[in-house]
Short mmCIF file of C-alpha atoms in Angstrom, two decimals:
data_model
loop_
_atom_site.label_atom_id
_atom_site.label_comp_id
_atom_site.label_asym_id
_atom_site.label_seq_id
_atom_site.Cartn_x
_atom_site.Cartn_y
_atom_site.Cartn_z
CA UNK K 148 -139.51 77.03 42.73
CA UNK K 149 -143.17 76.58 41.58
CA UNK K 150 -144.24 79.23 39.07
CA UNK K 151 -146.82 81.78 40.39
CA UNK K 152 -150.25 81.10 39.07
CA UNK K 153 -151.06 83.77 36.38
CA UNK K 154 -153.84 86.09 37.31
CA UNK K 155 -156.79 85.46 35.42
CA UNK K 156 -160.33 87.03 35.93
CA UNK K 157 -162.66 84.95 38.09
CA UNK K 158 -166.36 84.72 37.94
CA UNK K 159 -167.69 85.78 41.50
CA UNK K 160 -170.64 83.48 42.17
CA UNK K 161 -172.84 85.12 44.73
CA UNK K 162 -174.60 82.57 46.92
CA UNK K 163 -177.55 83.53 49.15
CA UNK K 164 -180.62 81.80 50.67
CA UNK K 165 -183.63 81.62 48.37
CA UNK K 166 -187.25 81.14 49.73
CA UNK K 167 -188.71 77.92 48.15
CA UNK K 168 -191.55 79.95 46.79
CA UNK K 169 -189.05 81.72 44.44
CA UNK K 170 -187.93 78.46 42.72
CA UNK K 171 -184.46 79.38 42.20
CA UNK K 172 -183.30 78.36 38.64
CA UNK K 173 -180.70 75.65 38.61
CA UNK K 174 -178.45 77.93 36.62
CA UNK K 175 -178.11 80.46 39.50
CA UNK K 176 -177.42 77.65 42.03
CA UNK K 177 -173.88 77.26 43.37
CA UNK K 178 -174.09 73.41 42.71
CA UNK K 179 -174.79 74.05 39.00
CA UNK K 180 -171.99 76.52 38.78
CA UNK K 181 -169.59 73.89 40.24
CA UNK K 182 -170.96 71.28 37.92
CA UNK K 183 -170.15 73.49 35.12
CA UNK K 184 -166.56 73.94 36.12
CA UNK K 185 -166.52 70.10 36.10
CA UNK K 186 -168.00 69.68 32.62
CA UNK K 187 -166.20 72.59 30.89
CA UNK K 188 -163.26 70.78 29.35
CA UNK K 189 -160.82 73.58 30.21
CA UNK K 190 -157.42 73.55 28.52
CA UNK K 191 -154.57 72.12 30.51
CA UNK K 192 -151.94 74.25 32.08
CA UNK K 193 -148.50 72.58 32.19
CA UNK K 194 -147.43 73.92 35.55
CA UNK K 195 -150.63 72.64 37.17
CA UNK K 196 -150.38 69.30 35.45
CA UNK K 197 -146.93 68.94 36.98
CA UNK K 198 -148.14 69.79 40.35
CA UNK K 199 -150.71 67.19 40.12
CA UNK K 200 -147.96 64.64 39.64
CA UNK K 201 -146.23 66.04 42.68
CA UNK K 202 -149.26 65.62 44.79
CA UNK K 203 -149.81 61.93 43.72
CA UNK K 204 -146.30 61.27 44.90
CA UNK K 205 -146.92 63.19 48.16
CA UNK K 206 -149.99 61.34 48.80
CA UNK K 207 -148.32 57.85 48.34
CA UNK K 208 -145.53 58.99 50.58
CA UNK K 209 -147.50 59.79 53.66
CA UNK K 210 -149.68 56.70 52.79
CA UNK K 211 -146.69 54.33 52.93
CA UNK K 212 -145.52 55.89 56.23
CA UNK K 213 -148.89 55.08 57.92
CA UNK K 214 -149.20 51.40 56.58
CA UNK K 215 -148.53 49.91 60.04
CA UNK K 216 -150.81 52.49 61.94
CA UNK K 217 -153.98 50.69 63.52
CA UNK K 218 -156.64 52.96 61.79
CA UNK K 219 -155.03 52.23 58.48
CA UNK K 220 -155.03 48.70 59.09
CA UNK K 221 -158.61 48.64 60.28
CA UNK K 222 -159.65 50.49 57.02
CA UNK K 223 -157.78 48.05 55.04
CA UNK K 224 -159.44 45.14 56.77
CA UNK K 225 -162.75 46.59 56.27
CA UNK K 226 -162.21 47.04 52.45
CA UNK K 227 -160.70 43.68 51.69
CA UNK K 228 -164.03 41.61 51.89
CA UNK K 229 -165.60 43.89 49.13
CA UNK K 230 -163.96 42.26 46.21
CA UNK K 231 -165.06 43.38 42.69
CA UNK K 232 -163.98 43.00 39.19
CA UNK K 233 -162.56 45.23 37.62
CA UNK K 234 -162.32 47.08 40.97
CA UNK K 235 -159.45 49.08 42.41
CA UNK K 236 -156.34 48.42 44.51
CA UNK K 237 -155.65 49.22 48.22
CA UNK K 238 -152.37 50.47 49.47
CA UNK K 239 -150.46 47.77 51.35
CA UNK K 240 -152.77 44.94 50.23
CA UNK K 241 -152.00 42.14 47.83
CA UNK K 242 -151.41 43.80 44.33
CA UNK K 243 -153.82 41.28 42.80
CA UNK K 244 -156.64 42.20 44.97
CA UNK K 245 -159.32 44.38 43.75
CA UNK K 246 -162.33 45.82 45.64
CA UNK K 247 -165.16 48.06 44.81
CA UNK K 248 -163.82 51.56 44.27
CA UNK K 249 -165.81 53.32 47.14
CA UNK K 250 -164.15 50.70 49.69
CA UNK K 251 -160.63 51.27 47.98
CA UNK K 252 -161.27 55.06 48.41
CA UNK K 253 -162.10 54.48 52.19
CA UNK K 254 -158.81 52.33 52.63
CA UNK K 255 -156.68 54.64 50.69
CA UNK K 256 -157.97 57.94 51.88
CA UNK K 257 -157.51 56.82 55.64
CA UNK K 258 -153.95 55.93 54.78
CA UNK K 259 -153.29 59.30 53.04
CA UNK K 260 -154.91 61.37 55.97
CA UNK K 261 -153.72 59.29 58.98
CA UNK K 262 -150.53 61.29 59.56
CA UNK K 263 -152.07 64.71 58.49
CA UNK K 264 -148.81 65.02 56.39
CA UNK K 265 -150.03 65.84 52.80
CA UNK K 266 -151.11 69.03 51.03
CA UNK K 267 -153.24 72.03 52.54
CA UNK K 268 -155.14 75.13 51.53
CA UNK K 269 -156.17 77.76 53.93
CA UNK K 270 -158.51 80.60 53.25
CA UNK K 271 -161.99 81.39 54.65
CA UNK K 272 -161.95 77.71 55.73
CA UNK K 273 -159.23 75.15 55.61
CA UNK K 274 -158.55 71.95 53.56
CA UNK K 275 -156.51 69.18 52.43
CA UNK K 276 -157.30 69.10 48.65
CA UNK K 277 -155.01 65.97 48.32
CA UNK K 278 -158.03 64.06 49.88
CA UNK K 279 -159.70 64.01 46.56
CA UNK K 280 -156.88 61.88 44.92
CA UNK K 281 -157.78 58.52 46.54
CA UNK K 282 -161.47 58.41 45.44
CA UNK K 283 -160.58 59.70 42.01
CA UNK K 284 -157.83 57.18 41.54
CA UNK K 285 -159.95 54.25 42.75
CA UNK K 286 -162.66 55.18 40.16
CA UNK K 287 -160.36 55.71 37.45
CA UNK K 288 -158.72 52.28 37.77
CA UNK K 289 -162.10 50.54 38.22
CA UNK K 290 -163.51 52.07 34.93
CA UNK K 291 -160.17 51.64 33.27
CA UNK K 292 -159.63 55.36 32.66
CA UNK K 293 -156.25 56.62 31.55
CA UNK K 294 -153.86 59.13 33.25
CA UNK K 295 -155.16 61.94 31.13
CA UNK K 296 -158.62 61.66 32.29
CA UNK K 297 -157.54 61.22 35.94
CA UNK K 298 -155.36 64.33 35.66
CA UNK K 299 -158.29 66.22 34.43
CA UNK K 300 -160.50 65.10 37.00
CA UNK K 301 -157.96 66.02 39.74
CA UNK K 302 -157.45 69.43 38.34
CA UNK K 303 -161.40 69.95 38.74
CA UNK K 304 -161.45 68.68 42.17
CA UNK K 305 -158.59 71.02 43.26
CA UNK K 306 -160.16 73.94 41.61
CA UNK K 307 -163.60 73.27 43.22
CA UNK K 308 -162.10 72.65 46.59
CA UNK K 309 -160.06 75.88 46.53
CA UNK K 310 -163.05 77.84 45.47
CA UNK K 311 -165.27 76.61 48.21
CA UNK K 312 -162.69 76.99 50.97
CA UNK K 313 -161.98 80.55 49.59
CA UNK K 314 -165.61 81.70 49.74
CA UNK K 315 -167.42 79.71 52.42
CA UNK K 316 -166.21 79.34 56.13
CA UNK K 317 -167.47 76.03 57.82
CA UNK K 318 -165.35 76.20 60.98
CA UNK K 319 -166.80 79.44 62.23
CA UNK K 320 -169.98 77.35 62.79
CA UNK K 321 -168.30 74.10 63.85
CA UNK K 322 -168.94 72.29 60.61
CA UNK K 323 -166.17 69.86 59.59
CA UNK K 324 -164.32 70.99 56.46
CA UNK K 325 -165.03 67.51 54.66
CA UNK K 326 -168.43 69.01 53.53
CA UNK K 327 -166.41 70.94 50.90
CA UNK K 328 -164.38 67.94 50.05
CA UNK K 329 -167.30 65.74 49.17
CA UNK K 330 -168.55 68.51 46.71
CA UNK K 331 -165.06 68.75 45.01
CA UNK K 332 -164.70 65.02 44.83
CA UNK K 333 -168.06 64.74 43.07
CA UNK K 334 -166.99 67.39 40.56
CA UNK K 335 -163.72 65.63 39.98
CA UNK K 336 -165.45 62.34 39.37
CA UNK K 337 -167.71 64.11 37.08
CA UNK K 338 -164.87 65.37 34.91
CA UNK K 339 -163.02 62.23 35.09
CA UNK K 340 -166.07 60.23 33.86
CA UNK K 341 -167.14 63.05 31.48
CA UNK K 342 -170.59 63.18 32.86
CA UNK K 343 -173.38 65.72 31.87
CA UNK K 344 -173.67 68.80 34.00
CA UNK K 345 -177.12 67.69 35.23
CA UNK K 346 -175.59 64.39 36.67
CA UNK K 347 -172.79 66.05 38.44
CA UNK K 348 -175.19 68.74 39.80
CA UNK K 349 -177.41 65.89 41.48
CA UNK K 350 -174.22 64.15 42.70
CA UNK K 351 -173.04 67.31 44.34
CA UNK K 352 -176.26 67.96 46.25
CA UNK K 353 -176.22 64.29 47.49
CA UNK K 354 -172.70 64.44 48.57
CA UNK K 355 -172.93 67.71 50.45
CA UNK K 356 -176.13 66.55 52.03
CA UNK K 357 -174.52 63.43 53.44
CA UNK K 358 -171.26 64.47 54.70
CA UNK K 359 -172.16 67.59 56.76
CA UNK K 360 -170.95 66.92 60.27
CA UNK K 361 -169.64 68.75 63.45
CA UNK K 362 -166.11 69.80 63.91
CA UNK K 363 -166.01 67.60 67.28
CA UNK K 364 -163.89 65.29 65.29
CA UNK K 365 -161.04 67.78 65.57
CA UNK K 366 -161.94 69.03 69.10
CA UNK K 367 -161.08 67.85 72.50
CA UNK K 368 -160.07 64.31 72.56
CA UNK K 369 -159.31 63.76 68.97
CA UNK K 370 -159.67 60.22 67.87
CA UNK K 371 -158.91 58.23 64.84
CA UNK K 372 -162.02 59.41 63.03
CA UNK K 373 -160.00 62.47 62.14
CA UNK K 374 -158.25 60.20 59.49
CA UNK K 375 -161.47 58.39 58.64
CA UNK K 376 -163.52 61.61 58.14
CA UNK K 377 -162.23 62.62 54.75
CA UNK K 378 -162.11 58.94 53.60
CA UNK K 379 -165.81 58.78 54.55
CA UNK K 380 -166.37 61.98 52.36
CA UNK K 381 -164.64 60.36 49.34
CA UNK K 382 -166.57 57.13 49.72
CA UNK K 383 -169.84 59.05 50.03
CA UNK K 384 -169.05 61.11 46.94
CA UNK K 385 -168.52 57.98 44.80
CA UNK K 386 -171.77 56.59 46.03
CA UNK K 387 -173.56 59.76 45.30
CA UNK K 388 -172.27 60.04 41.62
CA UNK K 389 -173.21 56.38 41.12
CA UNK K 390 -176.78 57.22 42.10
CA UNK K 391 -176.80 60.39 40.18
CA UNK K 392 -175.62 58.49 37.01
CA UNK K 393 -178.67 56.11 37.51
CA UNK K 394 -181.00 58.93 37.47
CA UNK K 395 -181.61 59.71 41.16
CA UNK K 396 -181.92 63.17 42.35
CA UNK K 397 -180.60 65.36 45.41
CA UNK K 398 -182.01 67.97 47.88
CA UNK K 399 -182.15 71.16 46.01
CA UNK K 400 -180.94 74.00 46.12
CA UNK K 401 -178.50 72.21 48.37
CA UNK K 402 -176.68 75.47 49.32
CA UNK K 403 -179.42 78.23 48.85
CA UNK K 404 -182.45 76.26 50.02
CA UNK K 405 -184.39 77.92 52.92
CA UNK K 406 -184.08 74.83 54.95
CA UNK K 407 -180.64 74.12 53.65
CA UNK K 408 -176.92 74.21 54.23
CA UNK K 409 -176.33 78.02 54.60
CA UNK K 410 -179.82 78.84 56.00
CA UNK K 411 -179.53 76.53 59.21
CA UNK K 412 -175.73 75.36 59.44
CA UNK K 413 -173.77 78.44 58.35
CA UNK K 414 -174.58 82.25 58.55
CA UNK K 415 -178.41 82.01 58.17
CA UNK K 416 -181.20 83.14 55.90
CA UNK K 417 -179.66 86.67 55.58
CA UNK K 418 -176.06 85.35 54.51
CA UNK K 419 -174.21 86.12 51.32
CA UNK K 420 -171.08 84.31 50.24
CA UNK K 421 -169.02 84.77 47.13
CA UNK K 422 -167.25 81.76 45.63
CA UNK K 423 -164.66 82.67 42.93
CA UNK K 424 -164.78 80.33 39.99
CA UNK K 425 -162.69 80.21 36.77
CA UNK K 426 -164.13 81.74 33.69
CA UNK K 427 -165.21 79.34 30.67
CA UNK K 428 -162.21 78.51 28.72
CA UNK K 429 -159.60 79.44 31.44
CA UNK K 430 -157.18 76.76 32.54
CA UNK K 431 -157.60 75.26 36.17
CA UNK K 432 -154.58 76.41 38.12
CA UNK K 433 -156.21 76.21 41.74
CA UNK K 434 -153.83 73.49 42.58
CA UNK K 435 -150.92 75.89 42.36
CA UNK K 436 -152.53 78.06 45.20
CA UNK K 437 -152.08 74.96 47.56
CA UNK K 438 -149.11 73.86 49.42
CA UNK K 439 -147.66 70.62 50.98
CA UNK K 440 -146.15 69.86 54.34
CA UNK K 441 -142.48 69.26 55.10
CA UNK K 442 -143.44 68.40 58.83
CA UNK K 443 -146.06 65.81 59.99
CA UNK K 444 -148.31 68.47 61.96
CA UNK K 445 -151.02 70.80 61.30
CA UNK K 446 -150.41 73.35 58.58
CA UNK K 447 -150.34 76.35 60.88
CA UNK K 448 -147.52 74.57 62.64
CA UNK K 449 -145.24 74.49 59.67
CA UNK K 450 -143.61 77.75 59.90
CA UNK K 451 -143.57 77.75 63.65
CA UNK K 452 -141.55 74.37 63.54
CA UNK K 453 -139.18 76.15 61.24
CA UNK K 454 -139.12 79.17 63.44
CA UNK K 455 -138.49 77.05 66.67
CA UNK K 456 -135.61 75.32 64.92
CA UNK K 457 -134.05 78.61 64.08
CA UNK K 458 -134.42 80.02 67.48
CA UNK K 459 -133.05 77.01 69.17
CA UNK K 460 -129.40 78.05 68.60
CA UNK K 461 -129.93 80.91 70.84
CA UNK K 462 -131.12 78.57 73.70
CA UNK K 463 -128.05 76.52 74.54
CA UNK K 464 -129.03 73.35 76.53
CA UNK K 465 -132.86 73.82 75.89
CA UNK K 466 -133.00 70.05 75.48
CA UNK K 467 -132.05 69.62 79.17
CA UNK K 468 -134.05 70.02 82.39
CA UNK K 469 -131.65 72.82 83.46
CA UNK K 470 -131.99 74.77 80.06
CA UNK K 471 -135.73 74.35 80.22
CA UNK K 472 -135.75 75.74 83.62
CA UNK K 473 -134.10 78.92 82.25
CA UNK K 474 -137.35 79.60 80.40
CA UNK K 475 -139.84 81.68 82.26
CA UNK K 476 -142.50 81.77 79.50
CA UNK K 477 -142.89 81.46 75.73
CA UNK K 478 -145.72 83.35 74.09
CA UNK K 479 -146.76 82.90 70.45
CA UNK K 480 -148.62 85.82 68.73
CA UNK K 481 -150.28 84.51 65.84
CA UNK K 482 -153.68 84.48 63.89
CA UNK K 483 -157.19 84.02 65.35
CA UNK K 484 -157.20 80.61 63.46
CA UNK K 485 -153.96 79.21 65.00
CA UNK K 486 -154.78 80.58 68.43
CA UNK K 487 -158.22 79.07 68.68
CA UNK K 488 -157.71 75.76 66.63
CA UNK K 489 -154.14 74.42 67.61
CA UNK K 490 -153.31 77.04 70.44
CA UNK K 491 -154.22 77.88 74.04
CA UNK K 492 -157.30 79.81 72.73
CA UNK K 493 -159.08 76.41 71.90
CA UNK K 494 -159.39 76.04 75.72
CA UNK K 495 -158.69 72.27 75.37
CA UNK K 496 -156.84 70.92 78.33
CA UNK K 497 -156.01 67.94 76.23
CA UNK K 498 -153.43 70.16 74.23
CA UNK K 499 -151.36 70.16 77.40
CA UNK K 500 -151.91 66.53 78.41
CA UNK K 501 -148.78 64.33 77.89
CA UNK K 502 -151.10 61.31 77.62
CA UNK K 503 -153.05 62.79 74.73
CA UNK K 504 -153.40 61.02 71.51
CA UNK K 505 -151.18 61.83 68.49
CA UNK K 506 -154.15 63.25 66.72
CA UNK K 507 -154.48 65.62 69.65
CA UNK K 508 -150.79 66.46 69.89
CA UNK K 509 -150.56 67.32 66.26
CA UNK K 510 -153.21 69.93 66.97
CA UNK K 511 -151.22 71.44 69.95
CA UNK K 512 -148.94 74.11 69.01
CA UNK K 513 -147.69 74.46 72.60
CA UNK K 514 -146.51 70.92 72.30
CA UNK K 515 -145.05 71.04 68.93
CA UNK K 516 -143.04 74.22 69.86
CA UNK K 517 -141.72 72.69 73.01
CA UNK K 518 -140.47 69.51 71.00
CA UNK K 519 -139.18 71.45 68.03
CA UNK K 520 -137.26 73.86 70.54
CA UNK K 521 -135.57 70.87 72.23
CA UNK K 522 -135.02 68.65 69.35
CA UNK K 523 -134.44 71.10 66.48
CA UNK K 524 -136.19 68.69 64.34
CA UNK K 525 -139.56 67.12 63.71
CA UNK K 526 -140.23 63.55 62.91
CA UNK K 527 -143.65 61.83 61.97
CA UNK K 528 -143.11 59.01 64.61
CA UNK K 529 -140.57 60.04 67.11
CA UNK K 530 -141.83 63.49 67.83
CA UNK K 531 -145.18 62.05 68.93
CA UNK K 532 -143.80 59.04 70.83
CA UNK K 533 -145.61 58.78 74.26
CA UNK K 534 -142.03 58.57 76.08
CA UNK K 535 -141.15 61.71 74.09
CA UNK K 536 -144.40 63.56 75.04
CA UNK K 537 -144.06 62.57 78.64
CA UNK K 538 -140.45 63.61 79.21
CA UNK K 539 -140.40 65.64 82.52
CA UNK K 540 -138.54 68.54 80.96
CA UNK K 541 -140.60 68.77 77.93
CA UNK K 542 -143.81 68.70 79.94
CA UNK K 543 -142.39 71.56 82.09
CA UNK K 544 -141.41 73.74 79.18
CA UNK K 545 -144.76 72.88 77.32
CA UNK K 546 -146.68 74.21 80.03
CA UNK K 547 -144.82 77.55 79.82
CA UNK K 548 -146.13 78.02 76.26
CA UNK K 549 -149.28 79.98 75.44
CA UNK K 550 -150.60 81.62 72.28
CA UNK K 551 -152.44 85.01 71.74
CA UNK K 552 -154.22 86.39 68.85
CA UNK K 553 -152.47 89.19 67.07
CA UNK K 554 -154.93 91.18 64.69
CA UNK K 555 -152.10 91.67 62.19
CA UNK K 556 -151.25 87.95 61.94
CA UNK K 557 -155.08 87.46 61.52
CA UNK K 558 -155.21 89.95 58.73
CA UNK K 559 -152.39 88.20 56.95
CA UNK K 560 -153.83 85.10 57.31
CA UNK K 561 -156.82 85.93 55.48
CA UNK K 562 -155.15 88.47 52.90
CA UNK K 563 -156.05 87.80 49.32
CA UNK K 564 -152.76 89.35 48.43
CA UNK K 565 -150.03 86.53 48.05
CA UNK K 566 -147.35 88.98 49.12
CA UNK K 567 -149.20 89.52 52.43
CA UNK K 568 -150.64 86.05 53.15
CA UNK K 569 -148.98 84.30 56.02
CA UNK K 570 -149.47 81.32 58.29
CA UNK K 571 -146.87 81.92 60.87
CA UNK K 572 -146.31 84.31 63.92
CA UNK K 573 -144.04 85.99 66.28
CA UNK K 574 -142.35 83.97 69.14
CA UNK K 575 -141.30 85.69 72.34
CA UNK K 576 -139.22 83.80 74.69
CA UNK K 577 -138.59 85.24 78.11
CA UNK K 578 -135.83 83.77 80.28
CA UNK K 579 -135.83 83.78 84.06
CA UNK K 580 -133.22 86.51 84.06
CA UNK K 581 -135.51 88.84 82.11
CA UNK K 582 -133.89 88.53 78.66
CA UNK K 583 -136.45 88.43 75.89
CA UNK K 584 -135.67 86.73 72.63
CA UNK K 585 -138.02 87.19 69.77
CA UNK K 586 -138.35 86.51 66.10
CA UNK K 587 -141.04 85.81 63.60
CA UNK K 588 -141.62 83.74 60.45
CA UNK K 589 -144.54 84.31 58.06
CA UNK K 590 -144.28 81.24 55.80
CA UNK K 591 -142.89 77.62 56.07
CA UNK K 592 -139.69 77.10 54.47
CA UNK K 593 -141.29 74.47 52.19
CA UNK K 594 -144.05 77.13 51.08
CA UNK K 595 -143.97 78.08 47.40
CA UNK K 596 -142.92 81.59 48.60
CA UNK K 597 -140.69 80.15 51.57
CA UNK K 598 -136.92 79.79 52.03
CA UNK K 599 -136.77 76.24 50.42
CA UNK K 600 -139.87 75.65 48.19
CA UNK K 601 -140.92 72.01 47.56
CA UNK K 602 -140.07 71.12 44.13
CA UNK K 603 -140.00 67.53 42.24
CA UNK K 604 -136.75 66.45 43.86
CA UNK K 605 -138.14 67.45 47.33
CA UNK K 606 -141.34 65.22 46.74
CA UNK K 607 -139.35 62.41 45.60
CA UNK K 608 -137.07 62.71 48.63
CA UNK K 609 -140.08 62.82 50.74
CA UNK K 610 -141.44 59.69 49.23
CA UNK K 611 -138.14 57.81 49.42
CA UNK K 612 -137.86 58.79 53.06
CA UNK K 613 -141.30 57.68 54.24
CA UNK K 614 -141.35 54.65 52.16
CA UNK K 615 -138.05 53.28 53.32
CA UNK K 616 -138.33 49.86 55.03
CA UNK K 617 -142.00 49.68 53.63
CA UNK K 618 -141.56 49.81 49.78
CA UNK K 619 -138.44 47.88 48.24
CA UNK K 620 -136.07 50.05 46.25
CA UNK K 621 -137.32 48.53 42.87
CA UNK K 622 -140.96 49.03 43.51
CA UNK K 623 -140.14 52.83 44.55
CA UNK K 624 -138.50 53.27 41.08
CA UNK K 625 -141.58 51.75 39.45
CA UNK K 626 -144.03 54.02 41.19
CA UNK K 627 -141.95 57.22 40.73
CA UNK K 628 -141.64 56.49 36.92
CA UNK K 629 -145.38 56.08 36.63
CA UNK K 630 -146.17 59.18 38.72
CA UNK K 631 -143.71 61.21 36.50
CA UNK K 632 -145.66 59.91 33.26
CA UNK K 633 -149.13 60.44 34.76
CA UNK K 634 -150.82 62.31 31.96
CA UNK K 635 -149.65 59.51 29.53
CA UNK K 636 -150.54 56.38 31.59
CA UNK K 637 -153.07 53.98 29.95
CA UNK K 638 -155.84 52.41 32.04
CA UNK K 639 -153.78 49.27 32.29
CA UNK K 640 -150.77 51.21 33.78
CA UNK K 641 -152.70 52.84 36.56
CA UNK K 642 -151.96 50.17 39.15
CA UNK K 643 -148.42 51.17 39.05
CA UNK K 644 -149.57 54.21 41.00
CA UNK K 645 -150.04 51.97 44.05
CA UNK K 646 -146.42 51.23 45.29
CA UNK K 647 -145.82 47.55 46.04
CA UNK K 648 -145.35 47.18 49.89
CA UNK K 649 -143.15 44.49 51.52
CA UNK K 650 -146.10 42.82 53.47
CA UNK K 651 -143.51 41.39 55.98
CA UNK K 652 -142.95 45.04 57.19
CA UNK K 653 -146.71 45.42 57.93
CA UNK K 654 -148.00 42.04 58.82
CA UNK K 655 -148.00 42.69 62.54
CA UNK K 656 -150.51 45.60 62.09
CA UNK K 657 -152.88 43.34 60.29
CA UNK K 658 -152.45 40.30 62.62
CA UNK K 659 -153.27 42.37 65.71
CA UNK K 660 -156.77 43.24 64.67
CA UNK K 661 -159.91 41.70 65.86
CA UNK K 662 -162.57 40.86 63.69
CA UNK K 663 -165.78 43.07 62.77
CA UNK K 664 -169.07 42.71 60.83
CA UNK K 665 -167.21 42.34 57.42
CA UNK K 666 -164.83 39.85 58.83
#
């Protein structure tokens, strides 16, 4: 089990809108405070460093599983023409190919996010901090940085990402969460490259300004852009850092300005936010507050899949039409976030549509519960197959499932107390004879405080499972050995963090693509 982060005092940075006439000093701006975290050279924590290696394994695992998927093949095709020396590698491409780092980050970030199957952090907002890994890995390879600098950069990126997501809610205002990602990536790159605080500050401003977009990417008919959006943020952050290194400035204050982010896109000119940041000299342990996924679905569905699997034993024949007919209704009592984002409270008819995209189905807890109850398992491909989604008995069961908000689950979702924080719910199944079956689960089995916390062997198993048939066994061993030695890798050894793919296994995906501007 992962060690609990040690409690240490955090600096509560208060953020509020400042009129231009007041000329808010940089030292009081959030972007400057974040840049200082990036440039502080905090001491390394052993548990946090080990977790970085785990997440590098996790990212590669889900990337390998997505190699044949069309959005990933498209991103790979877009990146290939942008050759550069030294350059960076692309997951699934010829190992000898090197492209400019921002395009490598684009292709690799899409591969990592496509299946929505890597790590997560949920607080005032939500996030996938592992999205920081592709852009930092690409830049590290391009500049010849070693594993120690990459590790430090990733610790900073996770720390900043967790702090922003803890303190500032974006989704309430329908702003996509990649705005926090781009700031975290800029900070991580600043640490990786050992840049001055001034340069990182300017890069943060540019990155946030260029990656603020609406949440429509995760609403209604969810398209493949859901996978591209974080990759775009990583690519934009690399470009922002490059411009800042060349002396270019950014809109400022990016968060506190009277025509800025908070004043017009978030809670308005009277808003106040508190972002918790580590004190100078404290190790960066934010990554230990994050958690990965055992199942390929939205994180709020993780505990509910586990709950459905456990309740299935009480529902003999649920995987048949006759068994499904015995169900009168299923109601999930859960948090505001789960109800309104992936539940019936979203008021998205697409969440009940058997012809909906995979991206939509993995944001539909009614669908996920129906399949998990019937199959007693969850698979990153089979559970989303159109034939599986369209099965008549599944559709009938699916349409009997609704969600409601329970204030107690909402309170626990937002609780700062780790013994109270929860992302699950209570499932009530009413049979046609009036029998009511009910059970609840607060945390996914794989959560650090769950029944089966993910440890290094679990990350390795996930990688081997998802890389099967895509990465030869010898290449799997090379990658896992490199990831385990992350902190000691030289710049020349970083390419080992890109598993060698059997190109015959994914050739059909590349061959099926039409050309574009980049050819």
